[in-house]
Every structure is written in structure tokens, then in C-alpha cells.
């Protein structure tokens, strides 16, 4: 089996490879060729979270699991709080084929998912990108998003204003002007909005979102988290990576439990990629992608990383 350590991942999987791998995965899920197994997530005490995301892609030949979680005491030791490792297996024999560092890959695959939603759902004339959230993931999100439309400006809001410098620096790296704004201005000016926070309450209200906006809601990946008002999901056309996760742990959990949204009305983005659903139907429609993060995304980028690492001599082979 191959070992690809976290230290080998930077420079290996770029935004385009992640985009292609995740787009193919979403398409396979929607065709029924690939599916995710139920997520396991356990609290370990002292704020530590640990869990498993796994799945099978029969046609792509992927079987595996991402194991990892959140360990809040790490930062004080200079170690990232989010820790994950992906394990790949041969779907025919069950033999392990690879162990891959999953930290950077998680950021890349999550950014690829929202970028895919922007590619397929945002208005072609979108020019202003709005960012809600300025944590670790936000820079990856912005870098992947700006590849999808001819954005001319980035505007952003964060609960903790001292973190906004990350958005400003990332926009500068992408040669785009950045302005910190309040939420009313963000909703009134942004054509595309990415939310990527750890919030447990609605940040953006329905009334703040103008017609024609595309939102990629990426932060809500656990029961109880929430980034936008449930009424917005009742007004929007809602898309997701996987309907079961969207309803259970995604942004849609609140609108569904309040009776504002039927699970059957939520569309898998894979159906749009495959041409089975038209996606955005008119310029005034609000589209919302509920990106919950599925195990197959992790397997897809990890498999890509193994191929690239082996080709570049960066993977370590061990006998099993
Ligand atoms: P981070 O800890 O680096 O940053 C957290 C962000 O949330 C910051 O912008 C912070 O200001 C903001 N925030 C914290 N508490 C808040 C509150 N009560 N209200 C509003 N904003 C608040 O985290 P990160 O690595 O950038 O991840 C952000 C979120 O994305 C997390 O919730 C994480 O679980 C989620 N995530 C989702 C996926 C997915 O596939 N959907 C993948 C990775 C991470």
C-alpha cells in the first residue's frame, strides 16, 4: 500500500484537479454509481469530535473512509485543530491500498464543491463575490470560487472582525479589491455568497438576499449548526451534494424541520452536472447549494493525490 503523508500534499492536488475529481464524484452519486455510508460522529469530551465519512464508487473503483475530527487543544501546541486521514481500499478484495493525509485535501475538496455549485448555478454575469466567514477554509473557498466567474470585487463579513485580514490578503493574492461590509450591504451587492462559519444561528436573513443571488452554504455540517434563515431555503431553489445529509446535518435541517421545505424538493447537484436537472431556471431565481461534505469527496481527492504522488515519487510504498 501507498502512504502519502500530509507533508507531501501541498502542490500535489491543485484546484482544477480537485474540481474535476469532485464534479465526477457528484455526477456518479446522482447516476447511482456511487453512494456514501452513514456518517459516524462522536463527542470525545473537552470539545473533541471524532468521526468517519465513507463510501463506495462502484464505477470509479473507490472504497474507503476518512477518519478524523476536531481537537481544540491542538492550536496551543502549534498543531491544526482539524485532523483527518483518508484510508483507501481495493473494492474487490478489501485490501488497503493507501493512507493519505486528509487535512489540506479536506479544504480543497470543500472549496471544489462550492466552486462546482457556482459553475453550474450562479448567473453568468456574476461580478461581486460575498464571503461570510474568515476562518481557515475561507481562503480556499475564495481561491476556487474566483475561477468560476469574472469576479471584479470581493466583499466580506465576519463575526470576529480581526479575522477579516485573511479575506483581504487572499483577495489581494487574486488581484481583486476587497471591502469589509455589513450584512445588509453584503446581501444587497453580492451576486454570489459563500458562507463558511461555525455558526449555530442564522447569520444571513431572507430579507437581505436579493433575487438572482447564488449562495453556497458550506459551514453547516453538523446537527444544530445554521448560517442562513430557514425562510431563505423556502424561497430559494435548494441544491445539495447529498439529500440525506442535507436534511440531517446540512443547512436544510432547519427548513425541513420547520415544515418550510420538503426533502423531495432538494436537488442533487450531480443531477445538474449530468443534465437531468436544468439548474438555475431564470435570472431572478435565488439558488442555494447546501454543501454538507460527503465521504466520497474525500476518497476522490485522496485517490487523485495517490496517483500524483506515485508519479512524482512522493509516495512511500509499504508491504501489507
Ligand atoms: P475556523 O475555526 O478556522 O473559522 C471559523 C469561522 O466561523 C470564523 O470565520 C469565525 O469567525 C466564524 N464563527 C465562529 N463562531 C461563530 C458564530 N457563533 N457565528 C458566526 N460566525 C462564527 O473554521 P474553518 O476551518 O474555516 O471551518 C468553518 C466551518 O466550515 C466549520 O463549521 C467547519 O465544520 C465547516 N466545514 C465544512 C465542510 C463541508 O464539507 N461542508 C468542510 C470543512 C469545514
Short mmCIF file of C-alpha atoms and ligand atoms in Angstrom, two decimals:
data_model
loop_
_atom_site.label_atom_id
_atom_site.label_comp_id
_atom_site.label_asym_id
_atom_site.label_seq_id
_atom_site.Cartn_x
_atom_site.Cartn_y
_atom_site.Cartn_z
CA UNK A 1 0.00 0.00 0.00
CA UNK A 2 0.99 3.61 -0.52
CA UNK A 3 1.45 6.21 2.18
CA UNK A 4 1.09 9.85 1.14
CA UNK A 5 1.82 11.99 4.22
CA UNK A 6 0.25 15.37 4.85
CA UNK A 7 3.63 16.99 4.12
CA UNK A 8 3.51 15.68 0.51
CA UNK A 9 0.07 17.11 -0.30
CA UNK A 10 0.86 20.85 -0.88
CA UNK A 11 1.50 21.41 -4.58
CA UNK A 12 0.19 17.95 -5.45
CA UNK A 13 -3.56 18.39 -5.92
CA UNK A 14 -4.39 21.78 -7.42
CA UNK A 15 -7.77 23.50 -7.61
CA UNK A 16 -8.51 22.18 -11.10
CA UNK A 17 -7.73 18.53 -10.20
CA UNK A 18 -9.89 18.82 -7.07
CA UNK A 19 -12.71 20.41 -9.10
CA UNK A 20 -12.59 17.65 -11.75
CA UNK A 21 -12.46 14.85 -9.16
CA UNK A 22 -15.38 16.21 -7.13
CA UNK A 23 -17.51 17.05 -10.18
CA UNK A 24 -17.10 13.46 -11.42
CA UNK A 25 -17.98 12.17 -7.94
CA UNK A 26 -21.17 14.22 -7.66
CA UNK A 27 -22.16 13.04 -11.15
CA UNK A 28 -21.52 9.38 -10.16
CA UNK A 29 -23.60 9.80 -6.98
CA UNK A 30 -26.51 11.18 -8.98
CA UNK A 31 -26.31 8.33 -11.53
CA UNK A 32 -26.46 5.85 -8.63
CA UNK A 33 -22.95 4.55 -9.34
CA UNK A 34 -21.61 5.81 -6.01
CA UNK A 35 -23.06 6.26 -2.54
CA UNK A 36 -21.99 7.36 0.93
CA UNK A 37 -22.33 5.27 4.06
CA UNK A 38 -23.94 6.79 7.18
CA UNK A 39 -21.68 9.28 8.94
CA UNK A 40 -20.39 8.40 12.40
CA UNK A 41 -19.57 11.36 14.65
CA UNK A 42 -18.83 11.12 18.35
CA UNK A 43 -18.02 13.64 21.05
CA UNK A 44 -14.90 12.60 22.97
CA UNK A 45 -15.20 15.22 25.71
CA UNK A 46 -13.39 18.56 26.21
CA UNK A 47 -14.80 19.71 22.85
CA UNK A 48 -13.10 16.93 20.90
CA UNK A 49 -15.07 15.46 17.99
CA UNK A 50 -14.14 12.31 16.09
CA UNK A 51 -15.86 10.51 13.23
CA UNK A 52 -15.86 8.64 9.96
CA UNK A 53 -17.09 9.51 6.49
CA UNK A 54 -17.02 6.67 4.00
CA UNK A 55 -18.46 5.42 0.75
CA UNK A 56 -18.22 3.32 -2.39
CA UNK A 57 -17.89 4.39 -6.01
CA UNK A 58 -18.52 1.18 -7.95
CA UNK A 59 -17.60 2.58 -11.34
CA UNK A 60 -14.72 4.78 -10.19
CA UNK A 61 -13.34 1.86 -8.15
CA UNK A 62 -13.20 3.76 -4.85
CA UNK A 63 -13.83 2.32 -1.38
CA UNK A 64 -12.59 3.95 1.78
CA UNK A 65 -13.04 6.10 4.83
CA UNK A 66 -11.91 9.45 6.15
CA UNK A 67 -11.26 9.27 9.88
CA UNK A 68 -10.75 12.43 11.82
CA UNK A 69 -12.24 15.29 13.70
CA UNK A 70 -11.75 18.42 15.71
CA UNK A 71 -9.29 18.67 18.61
CA UNK A 72 -9.48 22.19 20.06
CA UNK A 73 -6.42 21.89 22.31
CA UNK A 74 -4.12 21.34 19.31
CA UNK A 75 -3.69 25.00 18.41
CA UNK A 76 -1.86 25.70 21.68
CA UNK A 77 0.68 23.05 20.63
CA UNK A 78 1.03 24.55 17.13
CA UNK A 79 -0.90 21.66 15.58
CA UNK A 80 -4.04 22.25 13.41
CA UNK A 81 -7.30 21.66 15.30
CA UNK A 82 -8.83 19.71 12.40
CA UNK A 83 -7.09 16.38 11.86
CA UNK A 84 -8.02 13.75 9.30
CA UNK A 85 -6.56 10.81 7.39
CA UNK A 86 -8.08 9.02 4.39
CA UNK A 87 -7.76 5.23 4.01
CA UNK A 88 -8.42 3.68 0.59
CA UNK A 89 -9.19 0.00 -0.08
CA UNK A 90 -9.48 -2.17 -3.17
CA UNK A 91 -13.29 -2.53 -3.59
CA UNK A 92 -12.92 -6.10 -4.88
CA UNK A 93 -10.66 -7.56 -2.19
CA UNK A 94 -10.94 -5.09 0.69
CA UNK A 95 -7.15 -4.90 0.88
CA UNK A 96 -5.81 -1.48 1.89
CA UNK A 97 -4.26 0.45 -1.00
CA UNK A 98 -3.38 3.81 0.54
CA UNK A 99 -3.23 6.01 3.63
CA UNK A 100 -3.34 9.72 2.77
CA UNK A 101 -3.06 12.88 4.86
CA UNK A 102 -6.51 14.46 4.74
CA UNK A 103 -6.15 17.96 6.21
CA UNK A 104 -5.32 20.04 3.13
CA UNK A 105 -7.39 17.72 0.93
CA UNK A 106 -10.46 18.48 3.07
CA UNK A 107 -10.08 22.20 2.39
CA UNK A 108 -9.55 21.59 -1.34
CA UNK A 109 -12.50 19.24 -1.75
CA UNK A 110 -14.80 21.56 0.23
CA UNK A 111 -13.77 24.54 -1.89
CA UNK A 112 -14.23 22.47 -5.04
CA UNK A 113 -17.82 21.67 -4.03
CA UNK A 114 -18.87 25.29 -3.70
CA UNK A 115 -16.95 26.18 -6.87
CA UNK A 116 -18.88 23.46 -8.73
CA UNK A 117 -22.13 24.97 -7.46
CA UNK A 118 -21.04 28.40 -8.69
CA UNK A 119 -20.04 26.98 -12.09
CA UNK A 120 -23.43 25.30 -12.56
CA UNK A 121 -25.84 27.62 -10.72
CA UNK A 122 -24.61 31.22 -10.49
CA UNK A 123 -25.69 33.80 -13.06
CA UNK A 124 -23.16 34.08 -15.89
CA UNK A 125 -22.89 37.84 -15.24
CA UNK A 126 -21.96 37.48 -11.53
CA UNK A 127 -19.29 40.08 -10.70
CA UNK A 128 -19.30 40.55 -6.90
CA UNK A 129 -18.35 37.70 -4.57
CA UNK A 130 -19.54 37.94 -0.95
CA UNK A 131 -17.75 36.00 1.78
CA UNK A 132 -19.34 35.29 5.18
CA UNK A 133 -16.64 33.75 7.36
CA UNK A 134 -12.90 34.35 7.52
CA UNK A 135 -11.55 31.17 9.09
CA UNK A 136 -9.13 28.56 7.73
CA UNK A 137 -11.48 27.35 4.97
CA UNK A 138 -12.40 30.80 3.67
CA UNK A 139 -9.18 31.38 1.70
CA UNK A 140 -9.56 28.05 -0.11
CA UNK A 141 -13.18 28.88 -0.82
CA UNK A 142 -12.32 32.25 -2.34
CA UNK A 143 -9.47 30.88 -4.49
CA UNK A 144 -11.70 28.16 -6.00
CA UNK A 145 -14.70 30.47 -6.46
CA UNK A 146 -12.94 33.21 -8.42
CA UNK A 147 -12.03 30.68 -11.12
CA UNK A 148 -15.72 30.24 -12.00
CA UNK A 149 -16.88 33.75 -12.96
CA UNK A 150 -15.28 37.06 -13.96
CA UNK A 151 -15.49 38.48 -10.43
CA UNK A 152 -14.39 42.10 -10.13
CA UNK A 153 -14.64 42.55 -6.37
CA UNK A 154 -14.83 40.60 -3.11
CA UNK A 155 -16.83 41.86 -0.13
CA UNK A 156 -16.85 40.15 3.24
CA UNK A 157 -18.25 39.97 6.75
CA UNK A 158 -17.08 38.05 9.79
CA UNK A 159 -18.34 37.86 13.36
CA UNK A 160 -14.76 38.38 14.52
CA UNK A 161 -13.56 41.42 12.53
CA UNK A 162 -9.91 40.83 13.41
CA UNK A 163 -10.03 37.78 11.11
CA UNK A 164 -11.07 39.78 8.03
CA UNK A 165 -7.39 40.32 7.16
CA UNK A 166 -7.37 36.74 5.82
CA UNK A 167 -10.05 37.66 3.25
CA UNK A 168 -8.25 40.89 2.35
CA UNK A 169 -4.92 39.08 1.87
CA UNK A 170 -6.49 36.31 -0.20
CA UNK A 171 -8.30 38.80 -2.44
CA UNK A 172 -5.01 40.68 -2.91
CA UNK A 173 -3.28 37.43 -3.88
CA UNK A 174 -6.04 37.02 -6.52
CA UNK A 175 -5.62 40.67 -7.67
CA UNK A 176 -9.14 41.59 -6.56
CA UNK A 177 -10.22 44.57 -4.45
CA UNK A 178 -11.70 43.69 -1.05
CA UNK A 179 -14.09 45.60 1.16
CA UNK A 180 -15.41 44.68 4.60
CA UNK A 181 -19.16 45.38 4.72
CA UNK A 182 -22.15 44.84 6.98
CA UNK A 183 -24.61 42.04 6.23
CA UNK A 184 -27.20 44.36 4.63
CA UNK A 185 -24.63 45.59 2.10
CA UNK A 186 -23.29 42.10 1.56
CA UNK A 187 -26.75 40.83 0.61
CA UNK A 188 -27.55 43.89 -1.49
CA UNK A 189 -24.31 43.85 -3.53
CA UNK A 190 -23.08 40.26 -3.83
CA UNK A 191 -24.09 38.14 -6.83
CA UNK A 192 -22.59 35.02 -5.24
CA UNK A 193 -22.31 34.47 -1.46
CA UNK A 194 -20.24 31.79 0.25
CA UNK A 195 -20.97 31.13 3.93
CA UNK A 196 -18.23 29.21 5.73
CA UNK A 197 -18.56 29.66 9.50
CA UNK A 198 -19.09 27.60 12.64
CA UNK A 199 -22.32 29.43 13.43
CA UNK A 200 -25.25 27.85 15.30
CA UNK A 201 -27.66 30.70 14.44
CA UNK A 202 -28.83 32.23 11.18
CA UNK A 203 -26.38 34.95 10.14
CA UNK A 204 -28.00 35.99 6.85
CA UNK A 205 -31.69 36.78 6.84
CA UNK A 206 -34.04 36.06 3.95
CA UNK A 207 -34.83 39.76 3.50
CA UNK A 208 -31.13 40.56 2.98
CA UNK A 209 -30.82 38.36 -0.11
CA UNK A 210 -31.78 39.89 -3.44
CA UNK A 211 -33.28 37.97 -6.40
CA UNK A 212 -30.76 36.23 -8.65
CA UNK A 213 -28.21 35.54 -5.90
CA UNK A 214 -26.43 32.22 -5.68
CA UNK A 215 -25.45 31.08 -2.18
CA UNK A 216 -23.03 28.28 -1.36
CA UNK A 217 -23.68 27.46 2.31
CA UNK A 218 -20.65 25.42 3.32
CA UNK A 219 -20.26 25.77 7.09
CA UNK A 220 -23.22 23.71 8.33
CA UNK A 221 -22.04 20.12 8.55
CA UNK A 222 -23.43 19.09 11.96
CA UNK A 223 -26.81 18.92 13.64
CA UNK A 224 -27.63 22.29 15.16
CA UNK A 225 -25.34 24.47 13.04
CA UNK A 226 -27.01 27.18 10.91
CA UNK A 227 -25.83 30.04 8.69
CA UNK A 228 -28.94 31.38 6.93
CA UNK A 229 -32.56 31.91 7.90
CA UNK A 230 -34.78 28.89 7.17
CA UNK A 231 -37.20 31.13 5.22
CA UNK A 232 -34.47 31.68 2.63
CA UNK A 233 -34.48 27.97 1.82
CA UNK A 234 -38.24 28.14 1.33
CA UNK A 235 -37.75 30.93 -1.26
CA UNK A 236 -34.66 29.51 -2.96
CA UNK A 237 -34.19 26.55 -5.27
CA UNK A 238 -32.15 24.30 -2.98
CA UNK A 239 -29.36 22.05 -4.28
CA UNK A 240 -27.01 19.83 -2.30
CA UNK A 241 -24.28 17.21 -2.51
CA UNK A 242 -26.48 14.52 -0.89
CA UNK A 243 -30.12 14.96 0.13
CA UNK A 244 -29.92 12.65 3.19
CA UNK A 245 -27.04 14.65 4.67
CA UNK A 246 -28.62 17.97 3.72
CA UNK A 247 -31.74 17.09 5.70
CA UNK A 248 -29.90 15.52 8.66
CA UNK A 249 -26.83 17.73 9.20
CA UNK A 250 -26.89 20.41 6.49
CA UNK A 251 -28.40 23.87 6.23
CA UNK A 252 -31.72 22.32 5.12
CA UNK A 253 -32.21 20.61 8.52
CA UNK A 254 -33.88 23.75 9.92
CA UNK A 255 -36.20 24.49 6.98
CA UNK A 256 -37.25 20.83 6.77
CA UNK A 257 -37.97 20.51 10.48
CA UNK A 258 -39.94 23.79 10.39
CA UNK A 259 -42.07 22.40 7.53
CA UNK A 260 -40.82 25.10 5.12
CA UNK A 261 -39.03 22.74 2.74
CA UNK A 262 -39.84 19.23 1.51
CA UNK A 263 -36.81 16.91 1.28
CA UNK A 264 -38.16 15.88 -2.16
CA UNK A 265 -37.71 19.46 -3.40
CA UNK A 266 -33.94 19.40 -2.76
CA UNK A 267 -31.94 18.65 -5.92
CA UNK A 268 -28.59 16.87 -6.01
CA UNK A 269 -26.01 18.98 -7.82
CA UNK A 270 -25.00 15.79 -9.64
CA UNK A 271 -28.33 15.90 -11.46
CA UNK A 272 -27.43 19.34 -12.81
CA UNK A 273 -23.94 18.16 -13.79
CA UNK A 274 -25.49 15.16 -15.59
CA UNK A 275 -28.06 17.35 -17.37
CA UNK A 276 -31.01 15.64 -15.63
CA UNK A 277 -31.99 18.95 -13.94
CA UNK A 278 -31.75 22.38 -15.60
CA UNK A 279 -30.24 24.06 -12.50
CA UNK A 280 -30.97 27.81 -12.42
CA UNK A 281 -34.18 28.41 -14.39
CA UNK A 282 -34.19 32.22 -14.60
CA UNK A 283 -32.02 35.20 -13.75
CA UNK A 284 -34.19 36.23 -10.80
CA UNK A 285 -34.11 32.86 -9.07
CA UNK A 286 -32.24 32.50 -5.77
CA UNK A 287 -30.18 29.31 -5.89
CA UNK A 288 -28.70 27.83 -2.72
CA UNK A 289 -26.19 25.00 -2.53
CA UNK A 290 -26.19 23.18 0.82
CA UNK A 291 -22.66 21.73 0.87
CA UNK A 292 -22.54 19.22 3.70
CA UNK A 293 -19.32 17.41 2.74
CA UNK A 294 -19.60 13.72 1.81
CA UNK A 295 -17.11 10.91 2.28
CA UNK A 296 -16.88 10.23 -1.46
CA UNK A 297 -15.38 13.70 -1.92
CA UNK A 298 -12.55 12.69 0.41
CA UNK A 299 -11.97 9.41 -1.39
CA UNK A 300 -11.94 11.14 -4.79
CA UNK A 301 -9.28 13.72 -3.91
CA UNK A 302 -7.24 11.19 -1.92
CA UNK A 303 -7.18 8.84 -4.90
CA UNK A 304 -6.06 11.73 -7.13
CA UNK A 305 -3.35 12.57 -4.59
CA UNK A 306 -2.07 8.98 -4.58
CA UNK A 307 -1.84 8.89 -8.40
CA UNK A 308 0.05 12.21 -8.48
CA UNK A 309 2.31 11.31 -5.54
CA UNK A 310 3.27 7.96 -7.07
CA UNK A 311 4.00 9.65 -10.41
CA UNK A 312 6.20 12.26 -8.68
CA UNK A 313 7.97 9.77 -6.41
CA UNK A 314 6.44 11.32 -3.27
CA UNK A 315 4.50 8.26 -2.09
CA UNK A 316 6.04 5.69 0.25
CA UNK A 317 5.27 2.02 -0.52
CA UNK A 318 4.91 -0.39 2.41
CA UNK A 319 4.24 -4.11 2.31
CA UNK A 320 0.95 -5.31 3.82
P1 LIG B 1 -12.28 28.19 11.65
O1 LIG B 1 -12.35 27.78 13.07
O2 LIG B 1 -10.94 28.44 11.05
O3 LIG B 1 -13.15 29.53 11.42
C1 LIG B 1 -14.47 29.61 11.96
C2 LIG B 1 -15.21 30.74 11.30
O4 LIG B 1 -16.54 30.80 11.84
C3 LIG B 1 -14.59 32.11 11.55
O5 LIG B 1 -14.89 32.93 10.44
C4 LIG B 1 -15.33 32.58 12.80
O6 LIG B 1 -15.31 33.98 12.94
C5 LIG B 1 -16.73 32.08 12.47
N1 LIG B 1 -17.56 31.88 13.64
C6 LIG B 1 -17.24 31.19 14.78
N2 LIG B 1 -18.30 31.19 15.61
C7 LIG B 1 -19.28 31.91 15.00
C8 LIG B 1 -20.61 32.25 15.35
N3 LIG B 1 -21.16 31.87 16.51
N4 LIG B 1 -21.33 32.97 14.47
C9 LIG B 1 -20.81 33.36 13.28
N5 LIG B 1 -19.56 33.05 12.88
C10 LIG B 1 -18.82 32.33 13.74
O7 LIG B 1 -13.09 27.08 10.84
P2 LIG B 1 -12.94 26.65 9.31
O8 LIG B 1 -11.94 25.54 9.20
O9 LIG B 1 -12.81 27.84 8.44
O10 LIG B 1 -14.37 25.96 9.08
C11 LIG B 1 -15.55 26.75 9.03
C12 LIG B 1 -16.75 25.85 9.08
O11 LIG B 1 -16.76 25.01 7.92
C13 LIG B 1 -16.80 24.89 10.28
O12 LIG B 1 -18.10 24.91 10.79
C14 LIG B 1 -16.47 23.54 9.68
O13 LIG B 1 -17.05 22.48 10.41
C15 LIG B 1 -17.10 23.69 8.30
N6 LIG B 1 -16.59 22.78 7.29
C16 LIG B 1 -17.48 22.27 6.41
C17 LIG B 1 -17.05 21.39 5.41
C18 LIG B 1 -18.04 20.84 4.42
O14 LIG B 1 -17.69 19.94 3.66
N7 LIG B 1 -19.22 21.39 4.35
C19 LIG B 1 -15.71 21.04 5.34
C20 LIG B 1 -14.79 21.63 6.22
C21 LIG B 1 -15.25 22.51 7.20
#
